[in-house]
Amino acid sequence: MKHALYAGVALAACAMSSHALAGQLTAWVIDGDSEKPYFTQLEESFNAEFGAGGVTVDVVPIPSYNEAIQAATLSGDLPDVIMVDGPNMASMAWTGTIQPIGAMLDPAILNDLLPAVLAQGTYGPTGEVYFVSPYDSGTILWGNRAMLEEAGVRIPTSVDDAWTRDEMAEALKKLAALPQVEWPLDVKMNYGAGEWMTYGFSPFAQSNGGDIIDRQTWTAEGTINSAANVNTLTTFQDWNKAGYIVPASAGDNKFYGEKTAALSWVGNWMWPAHREGLGDDLVLIPPPAFGDAGPISANGGWGWAVPTASTNLEDIKTFLNFAMSSDQVAAYADTTGYVPSRTSAIPMSETYGAGGAGEIFAHLAACCSVVRPVHPAYPVITNAWATAVVNVLSGDVDVKAELDRAAQTIDQDIADSDGYPPFGQ
Amino acid sequence: MRIRTKGQGQELAMLLPALIFITALIVVPFLLSVWFSFTDQRLVPRPIPTKIIGTTNYERMFADPLFWQAIGNTVLFALIVTPVQLAMSLGAALVLNSAIPFRGFFRSVAILPLLLPMTVIVSIWAVLFRIPSGPFNAIYQWFAGSGNYVDFLGNPSTAMLAIVALSAWATFPYQMLIYLAGLQDIPQDLYEAARLDGAKSWQRFRYITWPGLRNVNIFLLIITTVGALKLFTQVDILTKGGPNGATTTIIHYLFKQGYATQKIGYASAVAVFFFLAVTAIALLQRRVLKNEGEA
C-alpha cells in the first residue's frame, strides 16, 4: 500500500539517478544564488587537488531541493553526498536516510566547530555526528543609527551591555514618538507562519528561561506553554497592540527601504539589503536580554550529510574533510555572508574576523546561540510554535490558550509515533 | 467519413483510453485516500510501520475547532463569491455582446486577468492591499483623512472579504466568455419579435435572455461553486490562513496537515470529507435547478 503512494514520486526521481563510480563522487547542493559561486569554486578546487589521484567530485545544484531529496530517498537514487537543512537532520537520521559521519571527519575539525553548530549535527540517542555545516547564521537587531540618536536611545555595542527587555520597551516607546517612524520594530511578520517564527522567536523564549520542548523528556506540555513563554509572547503581543511592530501587510522594506522603522530583528541574509539601504547609518545591535539567560541569537543552516546507501566512504571522507577545511569554510562564509562554523576560520574571514563589520555575529555564534530542537518530530514542533506566535501577534488572543494548543499538537504527534524510539527512553 | 457502429465492443474500445486514465488518475488515488484515512500514514517512510487506527483521524478532525472554522470560512467564501462573480460576468457579457464602440478591444482587455497566473495576480493584489499607503488605502484616505488606513489582510473581519474581491476579479472573465457564448446561442429572431411586440429592454432580458441562458447558468453555478470551495492559492500566498484562522479554508487546512506536518493519513480523512461534501453540494444544486426549470 505504501509503495503506491511513493510510486509516482519515485518515477520522477529515476530521471535524476546518479550511480557512483569508484573515484567519481556526486554531491547535491542547494540552488541558491549566493551559494552558487562557492560551489563552483569548491568543485574546481577539489578536482584540481585530488583529480590526479583519481578522485573527482561533481557538485550539482538542485532546484526544488527538498522535493528532489524526498523523491530520490523513496527511489533509492540519492548521490554520495547531500546537503541537509539543520533542523531536518534528526528526522533523516531517525528514518535511516543518512548515516553517521563523525568517524570520517578529522577530529581537529570536530573540535574546532562552534558549539551550537556541533550540537546541530549531533543525533541525541546515539550522540553521533550525522551532519556538519560550514557556516552558522544568526539573528541580531539591526538599527538605524540616526533615528536611535535622535530618540536619545543608548546603542549597545556588545553582548555584555545588551538592552534588557524594559530598556527595549523604553527604546520602542521613544522611537515610536519620532515623526518619521510608523512602527519602530520590524520582526518580519511578512515571512508568515513558517520556519522564521521558530528560528527568530525561540531565542527570545530561551533568553527568558523558556524553550519550545523539554529536551530531556521530549514533551512539550509544561515547556512550550510555560509561564516564562506566556510572559515572553505577551510582551510581543503588548508591543503589537501599542503599535510598535510592523504588521505583515506592510511588506518587507519598512526598515531598509522606506525607513519608517528604526529597528529590524532578522538574520544575516538581510545584510546586503540593509547595507545598501542604510549605508553608514546601519548599526548592529546585540539581541536584547529578555530574561536571566541573557541575549540569545538564532542558529543553524544547511550542511553536509551522507546517505545511508553511499558506499564509496573513503572518497567521501576525502571530500568532507576538504569541504570542511579552514580555507573552504572561510570561503563559504565570505561568498555567502554567513558566519564560518570553525573557530579557526573566523579570523581568516574579512567580515567576521577581529575588527570586521560582523565581529558581533561571530561572537554571538560562539557564545549565545541555542540550536533548534534536534528531534524527528521537528516539522510538527516548529509548525505548532510558529502558528502560536503568528496568532498571538495578530490580535487579542489568549496567549496561554494558543500555547496550550501547540503543546497538545506536539505531544499528540509524539505519542502517535510511540515517542519516536529511541528518543525519550 | 462516417463511423458505423458495430455494437458494444466498439463503444467500449473508444471509451477505454479515457476509462484507463480516469481510473488510474482519479478513482485509484481516491480509493487510496479512503484507505489512508483509516491509517496513520506519513509522508516519508519511517522506521515504525504504518498502523490501521480506525476512525481516529475522523474523530480528531471533527474535534478540531480549526477544522470547523475552515468549513465556515470556505462556505462563506463560496456563498459570497459565487453570486458576485456570476453577476459580474453576466453583466460584462451583456455589455460586450451589445453594439458598443471598440467592442473587440474591450473583449480583449476583459480577458486579460485570465492570461496571468494566479500567483502573479495575488502578488499584485498584495501590493494593492499594502498598509499604510498602498493604492487601496490611498483611496480610503481620500474619504477618511490622511493617517487612517485599513489593514485589509491583517484584520479578521476584512481578510476574507479582501480575498473575495481579488478572487472574483481574477477569474470572472472565464465565466464571462461562457456567458458570451450562451448569449450568441439565443436566436436573434426572438429579440426581433419581441421588439415588434413593443417589449422593453428589461422585458427582453427577463423573458428571452434569462430563460435562454438556463443551461449555461446551471453549468456555471456548479463549476463556480466547486471552484470557490477549492480556494487555496490566494490564501496560501496572502494570509497563510490567518489572521487567527480567519481565512483558513478546507484545502489550506488539508495542505498544512499533509505537508507541513506530514500527516498524510489525517489529510486523507479531510480529503474524503471534502470530496463527499462537494459531491453532495453539486448534486443538490443540479437537482434544485432542474426542478425549477421544469416547474
XYZ file of C-alpha atoms in Angstrom:
720
model
C 0.000 0.000 0.000
C 2.723 2.405 0.997
C 4.523 1.798 -2.252
C 1.562 3.024 -4.226
C 1.911 6.402 -2.544
C 5.558 6.727 -3.476
C 5.497 5.181 -6.928
C 4.804 8.468 -8.677
C 7.440 10.319 -6.720
C 9.935 7.562 -7.392
C 9.247 7.698 -11.119
C 10.111 11.379 -11.089
C 13.382 10.655 -9.359
C 14.521 7.984 -11.811
C 15.402 10.711 -14.243
C 17.894 12.129 -11.802
C 19.596 8.964 -10.620
C 23.339 9.056 -10.230
C 25.286 5.904 -9.675
C 28.659 6.230 -8.083
C 31.715 5.007 -9.873
C 34.859 4.493 -7.866
C 36.625 7.815 -7.504
C 33.787 9.803 -9.026
C 31.667 11.475 -6.390
C 28.386 13.307 -6.847
C 27.258 15.888 -4.316
C 23.826 17.525 -4.418
C 23.673 21.077 -3.142
C 21.040 23.776 -2.748
C 20.386 26.007 -5.731
C 20.868 29.401 -4.135
C 22.166 32.478 -5.911
C 24.532 33.484 -3.143
C 25.907 29.932 -2.762
C 26.406 29.122 -6.445
C 29.826 30.799 -6.913
C 31.104 28.995 -3.837
C 30.041 25.560 -5.094
C 31.653 26.166 -8.491
C 34.858 27.058 -6.687
C 34.554 24.001 -4.393
C 34.268 21.602 -7.330
C 37.185 23.174 -9.200
C 39.484 23.314 -6.170
C 38.732 19.743 -5.117
C 39.278 18.320 -8.604
C 42.496 20.299 -9.014
C 43.828 18.821 -5.789
C 42.579 15.204 -5.980
C 41.819 14.644 -9.674
C 45.327 13.406 -10.413
C 44.892 10.803 -7.689
C 41.718 9.581 -9.376
C 39.100 11.212 -7.127
C 36.786 13.814 -8.606
C 33.567 15.407 -7.482
C 30.571 16.634 -9.430
C 28.756 19.282 -7.394
C 25.182 19.617 -8.678
C 22.845 22.454 -7.619
C 19.322 21.018 -7.463
C 16.214 23.195 -7.860
C 13.245 22.376 -5.569
C 15.795 20.746 -3.341
C 13.608 19.271 -0.584
C 11.230 17.614 -3.051
C 14.159 16.189 -5.038
C 15.731 14.720 -1.898
C 12.395 13.212 -0.849
C 11.868 11.673 -4.279
C 15.395 10.296 -4.518
C 15.081 8.871 -0.989
C 11.974 6.937 -1.993
C 13.532 5.627 -5.186
C 16.942 4.880 -3.666
C 18.759 7.259 -6.003
C 20.486 9.593 -3.572
C 24.004 10.679 -4.556
C 27.183 10.110 -2.481
C 26.852 13.340 -0.524
C 23.862 15.623 0.046
C 23.122 18.891 1.792
C 20.547 18.892 4.579
C 18.850 21.758 6.423
C 19.978 21.540 10.048
C 16.583 21.054 11.748
C 15.723 18.196 9.349
C 18.783 16.160 10.288
C 17.131 14.343 13.221
C 14.206 13.248 11.105
C 16.532 11.910 8.392
C 18.776 10.140 10.882
C 15.746 8.593 12.575
C 14.276 7.319 9.297
C 17.670 5.862 8.383
C 18.135 8.125 5.349
C 21.583 9.363 6.394
C 24.498 7.694 8.174
C 26.858 8.882 10.932
C 29.879 10.813 9.645
C 31.701 11.637 12.906
C 34.270 8.895 12.304
C 35.001 10.201 8.792
C 35.734 13.753 9.889
C 39.169 14.736 11.111
C 38.949 15.154 14.917
C 40.679 18.518 14.507
C 37.634 19.720 12.518
C 35.117 18.443 15.066
C 36.992 20.056 17.949
C 37.135 23.314 16.044
C 33.375 23.620 15.357
C 31.274 26.253 17.093
C 29.374 24.534 19.944
C 25.895 25.199 18.538
C 26.938 24.008 15.076
C 28.261 20.763 16.555
C 25.032 20.394 18.574
C 23.009 20.908 15.411
C 24.766 17.925 13.805
C 24.687 15.601 16.821
C 21.918 12.999 16.972
C 20.705 12.681 20.576
C 20.032 8.978 21.108
C 23.493 7.875 19.965
C 25.462 11.087 20.397
C 26.907 10.566 16.915
C 27.529 13.324 14.376
C 25.338 12.921 11.282
C 25.718 16.334 9.760
C 28.244 19.135 9.573
C 27.701 22.676 8.387
C 30.378 25.005 7.009
C 28.596 28.046 8.396
C 26.316 29.403 11.051
C 23.618 32.014 10.773
C 22.336 34.348 13.426
C 19.781 36.973 14.321
C 20.534 40.445 15.526
C 18.810 43.787 15.985
C 19.697 45.949 13.007
C 19.297 49.592 13.841
C 19.007 52.950 12.118
C 21.693 54.981 13.874
C 20.269 58.389 13.007
C 16.847 57.522 14.422
C 18.263 55.936 17.562
C 20.390 59.009 18.241
C 17.521 61.373 17.536
C 15.340 59.490 20.012
C 18.129 59.549 22.577
C 18.359 55.785 22.831
C 21.547 54.135 24.097
C 23.108 51.911 21.437
C 24.656 48.741 22.957
C 27.885 47.600 21.341
C 28.433 44.164 22.847
C 26.623 41.249 24.407
C 27.645 42.459 27.854
C 25.740 45.718 27.630
C 22.752 44.464 25.631
C 19.366 46.002 26.270
C 17.157 44.449 28.903
C 13.540 43.876 27.966
C 12.465 47.028 29.806
C 15.154 49.082 28.099
C 13.980 47.789 24.744
C 10.378 48.663 25.568
C 11.537 52.153 26.547
C 13.534 52.455 23.312
C 10.497 51.398 21.260
C 8.360 53.978 23.022
C 10.852 56.765 22.277
C 11.311 55.653 18.677
C 7.565 55.427 18.077
C 7.299 59.077 19.075
C 9.554 60.212 16.201
C 7.526 61.795 13.391
C 9.164 59.749 10.633
C 8.592 56.420 12.412
C 5.454 54.466 11.537
C 6.155 51.266 13.507
C 9.555 51.197 15.237
C 10.307 47.454 15.112
C 10.240 45.079 12.147
C 10.218 41.423 13.221
C 9.405 40.089 9.725
C 5.762 39.218 10.308
C 5.561 39.271 6.496
C 7.520 35.982 6.409
C 4.311 34.253 7.564
C 3.793 31.230 9.793
C 6.876 29.338 8.682
C 10.322 28.409 9.945
C 11.228 32.036 10.666
C 8.800 32.138 13.586
C 10.750 29.352 15.304
C 14.181 30.442 14.180
C 13.564 34.080 15.002
C 11.351 33.942 18.088
C 12.598 30.922 20.065
C 15.748 32.920 21.031
C 13.525 35.356 22.999
C 11.873 32.409 24.744
C 15.259 30.908 25.590
C 16.599 34.221 26.801
C 13.714 34.262 29.285
C 14.456 30.725 30.506
C 11.836 29.062 28.292
C 12.025 26.600 25.422
C 9.698 25.055 22.858
C 10.079 21.468 24.075
C 11.778 19.749 27.014
C 14.977 18.356 25.501
C 15.359 15.632 28.146
C 11.879 14.123 28.214
C 10.779 15.342 24.753
C 7.408 16.534 25.985
C 6.023 19.937 25.098
C 3.396 20.197 27.867
C 4.815 22.337 30.673
C 7.620 23.691 28.476
C 6.155 25.319 25.383
C 3.207 26.592 27.429
C 5.276 27.525 30.497
C 4.691 30.745 32.395
C 8.011 32.043 31.027
C 6.870 31.601 27.420
C 3.464 33.129 28.122
C 5.312 36.078 29.638
C 7.661 36.380 26.611
C 4.944 36.241 23.981
C 2.658 38.523 25.995
C 5.360 41.195 25.778
C 5.326 40.896 21.987
C 1.549 40.967 21.963
C 1.603 44.148 24.078
C 4.173 45.734 21.767
C 1.997 44.824 18.820
C -1.077 46.366 20.443
C 0.925 49.506 21.213
C 1.694 49.817 17.518
C 5.408 49.056 17.848
C 5.582 46.133 15.398
C 5.449 46.309 11.612
C 2.375 44.279 10.544
C 2.599 41.547 7.912
C 0.680 43.574 5.312
C 3.210 46.400 5.451
C 5.723 44.417 3.397
C 9.425 43.786 3.791
C 11.158 47.131 3.341
C 9.993 49.452 6.122
C 13.424 49.341 7.770
C 15.811 49.431 4.813
C 13.649 50.922 2.039
C 11.039 53.389 3.238
C 12.908 53.895 6.523
C 9.798 54.227 8.643
C 11.015 51.518 11.067
C 14.049 52.087 13.290
C 14.912 48.515 14.254
C 14.751 45.169 12.468
C 15.108 41.739 14.060
C 16.267 39.420 11.288
C 19.140 37.153 10.229
C 22.348 37.895 8.360
C 20.801 37.132 4.949
C 19.405 40.682 5.026
C 22.830 42.238 5.463
C 23.338 43.206 1.785
C 19.898 44.843 1.580
C 20.384 46.656 4.882
C 23.856 47.889 3.937
C 22.594 49.166 0.618
C 19.573 50.848 2.151
C 21.147 52.493 5.195
C 24.844 52.762 4.387
C 26.722 54.307 7.318
C 23.522 54.633 9.323
C 23.331 50.856 9.745
C 24.245 49.684 13.230
C 24.410 46.087 14.527
C 22.904 45.739 17.993
C 23.165 42.547 20.094
C 19.914 40.679 20.820
C 18.059 42.038 23.865
C 18.200 40.096 27.134
C 14.604 39.026 27.687
C 15.454 37.322 30.951
C 18.215 35.860 33.106
C 19.733 33.777 30.297
C 20.950 36.952 28.611
C 20.991 37.658 24.877
C 20.364 34.646 22.616
C 20.789 34.551 18.848
C 19.292 32.047 16.434
C 21.426 29.320 14.931
C 21.657 26.889 12.100
C 21.801 26.331 8.412
C 22.451 23.845 5.648
C 25.314 21.398 5.801
C 26.804 18.144 4.544
C 25.366 14.681 5.175
C 25.959 11.225 3.705
C 23.052 8.974 2.609
C 22.933 5.527 4.216
C 23.167 3.915 0.778
C 26.512 5.565 -0.042
C 29.319 3.001 -0.141
C 32.277 4.960 -1.504
C 33.209 6.048 2.003
C 36.978 6.515 1.546
C 36.492 9.090 -1.194
C 33.563 10.696 0.605
C 35.797 11.088 3.641
C 38.341 12.904 1.456
C 35.636 15.203 0.122
C 34.074 16.019 3.524
C 37.416 16.872 5.100
C 38.263 19.064 2.123
C 34.907 20.848 2.184
C 35.273 21.447 5.925
C 38.915 22.636 5.759
C 39.510 26.102 7.234
C 40.102 27.627 3.792
C 36.886 26.238 2.350
C 34.844 27.186 5.422
C 36.217 30.743 5.261
C 35.492 30.875 1.517
C 31.897 29.715 2.111
C 31.394 32.478 4.649
C 32.913 35.222 2.559
C 30.974 34.178 -0.555
C 27.572 33.846 1.110
C 27.786 36.301 4.003
C 27.273 33.718 6.769
C 29.476 33.112 9.814
C 32.237 30.481 9.426
C 31.403 27.427 11.546
C 35.034 26.781 12.532
C 36.691 28.850 15.211
C 39.990 28.802 13.305
C 38.319 30.070 10.132
C 36.774 33.122 11.761
C 39.999 35.175 11.839
C 40.527 34.308 8.135
C 37.210 35.885 7.202
C 37.298 39.554 6.268
C 33.800 40.215 7.542
C 33.762 38.210 10.751
C 37.384 38.420 11.874
C 38.633 40.826 14.530
C 37.643 44.370 13.645
C 35.370 43.164 10.834
C 31.884 44.557 10.465
C 30.364 41.253 11.532
C 32.529 40.549 14.542
C 29.462 40.637 16.771
C 27.820 37.859 14.709
C 30.857 35.629 15.145
C 30.823 36.382 18.862
C 27.116 35.569 19.162
C 27.540 32.303 17.230
C 30.240 31.270 19.695
C 28.703 32.464 22.961
C 24.996 32.807 22.736
C 23.205 30.695 20.205
C 20.981 27.744 21.002
C 20.273 25.012 18.467
C 16.657 24.307 17.496
C 15.400 21.008 18.987
C 17.196 18.064 17.370
C 14.259 15.656 17.166
C 12.443 13.725 14.418
C 9.167 15.475 15.295
C 10.745 18.824 14.400
C 8.386 19.527 11.468
C 5.424 19.280 13.861
C 7.180 21.148 16.688
C 8.116 24.113 14.509
C 4.705 24.292 12.875
C 2.862 24.331 16.210
C 5.078 27.026 17.705
C 5.005 29.165 14.535
C 1.200 29.028 14.433
C 1.011 30.154 18.066
C 3.463 33.039 17.554
C 1.640 34.331 14.481
C -1.752 34.109 16.201
C -0.502 35.886 19.305
C 0.943 38.654 17.155
C -2.129 39.124 15.004
C -4.650 40.111 17.571
C -6.042 39.966 21.043
C -5.921 36.206 21.565
C -5.258 34.326 24.804
C -1.523 33.568 24.789
C -1.811 30.659 27.210
C -4.593 29.034 25.183
C -2.555 29.279 21.965
C 0.487 27.693 23.617
C -1.679 25.005 25.251
C -2.920 24.051 21.811
C 0.651 23.914 20.483
C 1.653 21.656 23.386
C -1.241 19.330 22.669
C -0.437 19.142 18.939
C 3.222 18.320 19.553
C 2.640 15.773 22.327
C -0.095 14.072 20.339
C 2.235 13.646 17.364
C 4.999 12.230 19.539
C 2.543 9.816 21.192
C 1.223 8.785 17.765
C 4.757 7.787 16.815
C 5.268 5.807 20.048
C 7.654 8.514 21.259
C 9.935 8.196 18.219
C 12.037 5.401 19.758
C 14.861 5.509 20.824
C 14.065 9.133 21.818
C 12.624 9.755 25.269
C 13.549 6.318 26.563
C -16.115 9.928 -43.131
C -18.937 8.001 -41.485
C -18.421 5.908 -38.432
C -20.554 2.809 -38.402
C -21.210 1.381 -35.012
C -20.617 -2.304 -34.528
C -22.380 -2.685 -31.226
C -20.978 -2.646 -27.709
C -17.390 -3.675 -28.443
C -16.507 -0.615 -30.418
C -18.062 1.787 -27.941
C -16.066 0.209 -25.172
C -12.896 0.426 -27.239
C -13.468 4.138 -27.711
C -14.149 4.665 -24.038
C -11.179 2.606 -22.943
C -8.365 5.227 -23.099
C -10.404 7.700 -21.054
C -11.523 4.995 -18.649
C -7.947 3.861 -18.063
C -6.771 7.400 -17.343
C -9.706 8.312 -15.131
C -9.307 5.077 -13.193
C -5.569 5.445 -12.764
C -5.508 9.162 -12.010
C -8.773 9.770 -10.163
C -10.518 6.604 -8.978
C -7.475 4.736 -7.653
C -5.963 7.734 -5.799
C -9.353 8.442 -4.265
C -9.715 4.859 -3.075
C -6.171 5.106 -1.689
C -7.178 8.276 0.178
C -10.115 6.435 1.685
C -7.752 3.688 2.789
C -5.084 6.060 4.144
C -7.710 7.984 6.101
C -8.082 4.972 8.404
C -4.303 4.714 8.983
C -1.534 6.836 10.486
C 0.291 7.016 7.133
C 3.036 9.677 6.979
C 4.577 11.463 4.034
C 8.013 9.862 4.256
C 8.882 6.242 5.116
C 9.538 5.733 8.812
C 11.164 3.045 10.916
C 7.859 2.379 12.681
C 5.242 0.709 10.478
C 2.017 2.382 9.413
C -0.887 1.264 11.608
C -4.598 0.977 10.937
C -6.172 3.299 13.515
C -9.868 3.054 12.666
C -11.794 6.300 12.769
C -9.261 8.193 14.907
C -8.429 10.660 12.105
C -12.114 11.460 11.606
C -12.716 11.828 15.333
C -9.778 14.246 15.681
C -10.894 16.160 12.625
C -14.404 16.710 13.985
C -12.926 17.679 17.364
C -10.593 20.322 15.914
C -12.054 23.848 16.153
C -9.786 24.984 13.299
C -11.390 22.387 11.009
C -14.851 23.805 11.715
C -13.519 27.310 11.251
C -12.129 26.200 7.873
C -15.517 24.823 6.850
C -17.257 28.026 7.916
C -14.745 30.173 6.006
C -14.963 28.033 2.878
C -18.774 28.083 2.840
C -18.814 31.827 3.496
C -16.385 32.401 0.638
C -18.427 30.282 -1.781
C -21.707 31.918 -0.749
C -20.352 35.410 -1.388
C -18.043 34.886 -4.345
C -20.379 32.756 -6.483
C -23.259 35.248 -6.876
C -20.875 38.216 -7.075
C -18.822 36.567 -9.770
C -21.787 35.363 -11.823
C -23.386 38.814 -11.664
C -20.101 40.434 -12.733
C -19.555 38.036 -15.595
C -23.146 38.195 -16.859
C -23.099 41.990 -16.709
C -19.813 42.139 -18.587
C -21.052 39.618 -21.150
C -24.221 41.619 -21.795
C -22.209 44.804 -22.302
C -19.685 43.146 -24.589
C -22.483 41.470 -26.532
C -24.230 44.778 -27.275
C -23.279 47.198 -30.013
C -20.721 49.299 -28.139
C -17.855 51.031 -29.985
C -14.436 49.270 -29.875
C -16.156 46.060 -28.868
C -13.243 43.895 -29.996
C -10.797 45.956 -27.957
C -12.887 45.721 -24.804
C -13.359 41.994 -25.256
C -9.591 41.549 -25.419
C -8.997 43.735 -22.375
C -11.665 41.912 -20.375
C -9.930 38.566 -20.613
C -6.520 39.891 -19.521
C -6.822 38.541 -15.954
C -7.091 35.050 -17.444
C -3.659 35.388 -19.031
C -1.919 35.924 -15.700
C -1.080 33.023 -13.393
C -2.969 33.260 -10.098
C 0.308 33.604 -8.176
C 1.153 36.749 -10.147
C -2.325 38.217 -9.640
C -2.122 37.567 -5.907
C 1.294 39.191 -5.653
C -0.034 42.285 -7.431
C -3.036 42.473 -5.096
C -0.760 42.077 -2.097
C 0.820 45.362 -3.137
C -2.625 46.955 -3.644
C -3.576 45.967 -0.076
C -0.330 47.355 1.402
C -0.501 49.436 4.553
C -0.327 52.259 5.447
C -0.389 53.791 1.968
C -0.935 51.168 -0.713
C -3.277 52.088 -3.591
C -6.465 50.922 -1.836
C -5.549 52.741 1.341
C -4.683 55.847 -0.655
C -8.281 55.833 -1.916
C -9.541 55.179 1.619
C -7.553 58.155 2.905
C -9.361 60.444 0.483
C -12.517 59.809 2.444
C -11.217 59.074 5.919
C -8.436 61.622 6.049
C -4.698 61.067 5.936
C -3.077 58.885 8.555
C -6.002 56.453 8.503
C -5.703 53.077 6.882
C -7.373 49.664 6.884
C -5.242 46.553 7.260
C -7.478 44.558 4.903
C -5.464 41.346 5.192
C -4.471 41.697 8.830
C -7.944 42.240 10.227
C -10.063 39.104 10.831
C -13.258 40.886 9.775
C -11.936 42.103 6.414
C -9.384 39.455 5.396
C -11.899 37.087 3.832
C -13.680 39.918 2.006
C -10.348 41.039 0.584
C -9.770 37.555 -0.766
C -13.320 37.501 -2.166
C -12.694 40.753 -4.063
C -9.434 39.529 -5.524
C -10.804 36.101 -6.442
C -13.920 37.480 -8.093
C -11.843 39.809 -10.237
C -9.219 37.210 -11.107
C -11.468 34.570 -12.635
C -14.719 36.273 -13.733
C -13.614 36.594 -17.401
C -13.779 32.821 -17.692
C -17.457 32.781 -16.762
C -17.954 35.848 -18.932
C -16.678 34.009 -22.026
C -19.106 31.169 -21.380
C -21.971 33.649 -20.935
C -20.937 35.334 -24.182
C -21.133 32.018 -25.990
C -24.524 31.398 -24.370
C -25.796 34.823 -25.486
C -24.727 34.155 -29.070
C -26.752 30.959 -28.974
C -30.039 32.753 -28.349
C -31.827 33.145 -31.701
C -31.909 36.789 -32.826
C -35.415 36.485 -34.302
C -36.818 36.114 -30.782
C -35.499 39.586 -29.984
C -36.853 40.966 -33.235
C -40.268 39.524 -32.496
C -40.148 40.982 -29.001
C -39.244 44.423 -30.355
C -42.239 44.288 -32.740
C -44.416 43.475 -29.759
C -43.017 46.570 -28.022
C -41.078 44.761 -25.271
C -38.765 46.988 -23.215
C -35.108 46.013 -22.762
C -35.745 44.728 -19.224
C -38.609 42.584 -20.522
C -36.451 41.253 -23.338
C -33.835 40.250 -20.744
C -36.402 38.779 -18.383
C -38.357 36.705 -20.923
C -35.773 35.860 -23.611
C -32.183 36.233 -22.400
C -32.548 34.794 -18.889
C -34.516 31.664 -19.915
C -32.187 31.241 -22.877
C -29.202 31.068 -20.529
C -30.744 28.419 -18.286
C -28.334 25.620 -19.129
C -25.347 27.952 -19.064
C -26.454 29.135 -15.620
C -26.714 25.605 -14.260
C -23.270 24.745 -15.575
C -21.640 27.958 -14.318
C -23.291 27.838 -10.920
C -21.923 24.357 -10.304
C -18.375 24.954 -11.553
C -18.123 28.340 -9.832
C -19.288 26.882 -6.545
C -16.925 23.929 -6.752
C -14.100 26.243 -7.781
C -14.849 28.513 -4.828
C -14.827 25.578 -2.419
C -11.320 24.716 -3.620
C -9.891 28.099 -2.600
C -6.206 27.712 -1.765
C -3.630 29.723 -3.738
C -4.823 33.176 -2.720
C -4.919 32.190 0.948
C -1.540 30.478 0.918
C 0.239 33.451 -0.603
C -1.596 36.328 1.072
C -2.519 35.284 4.582
C -1.391 31.681 5.204
C -4.857 31.127 6.680
C -4.560 33.963 9.175
C -5.198 36.197 10.992
C -6.141 33.682 13.665
C -7.638 31.246 11.205
C -9.974 33.832 9.654
C -9.030 32.775 6.113
C -8.165 29.109 6.656
C -10.003 27.073 4.032
C -10.540 23.327 3.890
C -7.903 22.832 1.211
C -5.387 25.023 3.047
C -6.055 23.094 6.243
C -5.590 19.812 4.376
C -2.345 21.046 2.830
C -0.907 22.141 6.173
C -1.743 18.810 7.769
C -0.455 16.729 4.856
C 2.758 18.555 4.038
C 3.818 20.878 6.836
C 3.279 18.227 9.477
C 3.436 15.251 7.075
C 0.272 13.560 8.333
C -0.984 12.012 5.109
C -3.470 9.770 6.930
C -5.124 12.723 8.626
C -5.048 14.840 5.463
C -6.688 11.954 3.589
C -9.565 11.984 6.064
C -10.034 15.699 5.368
C -9.876 14.995 1.620
C -12.505 12.252 1.809
C -14.809 14.527 3.788
C -14.230 17.347 1.286
C -14.940 15.087 -1.697
C -18.212 13.842 -0.237
C -19.303 17.353 0.751
C -18.545 18.867 -2.669
C -20.254 15.994 -4.482
C -23.342 16.404 -2.319
C -23.473 20.164 -2.942
C -23.074 19.769 -6.709
C -25.790 17.095 -6.911
C -28.125 19.181 -4.787
C -27.607 22.233 -6.994
C -28.355 20.236 -10.108
C -31.493 18.750 -8.687
C -32.863 22.075 -7.442
C -32.115 23.864 -10.702
C -33.556 21.093 -12.856
C -36.796 21.011 -10.875
C -37.028 24.778 -11.050
C -36.729 24.642 -14.816
C -39.427 22.024 -15.103
C -41.836 23.730 -12.731
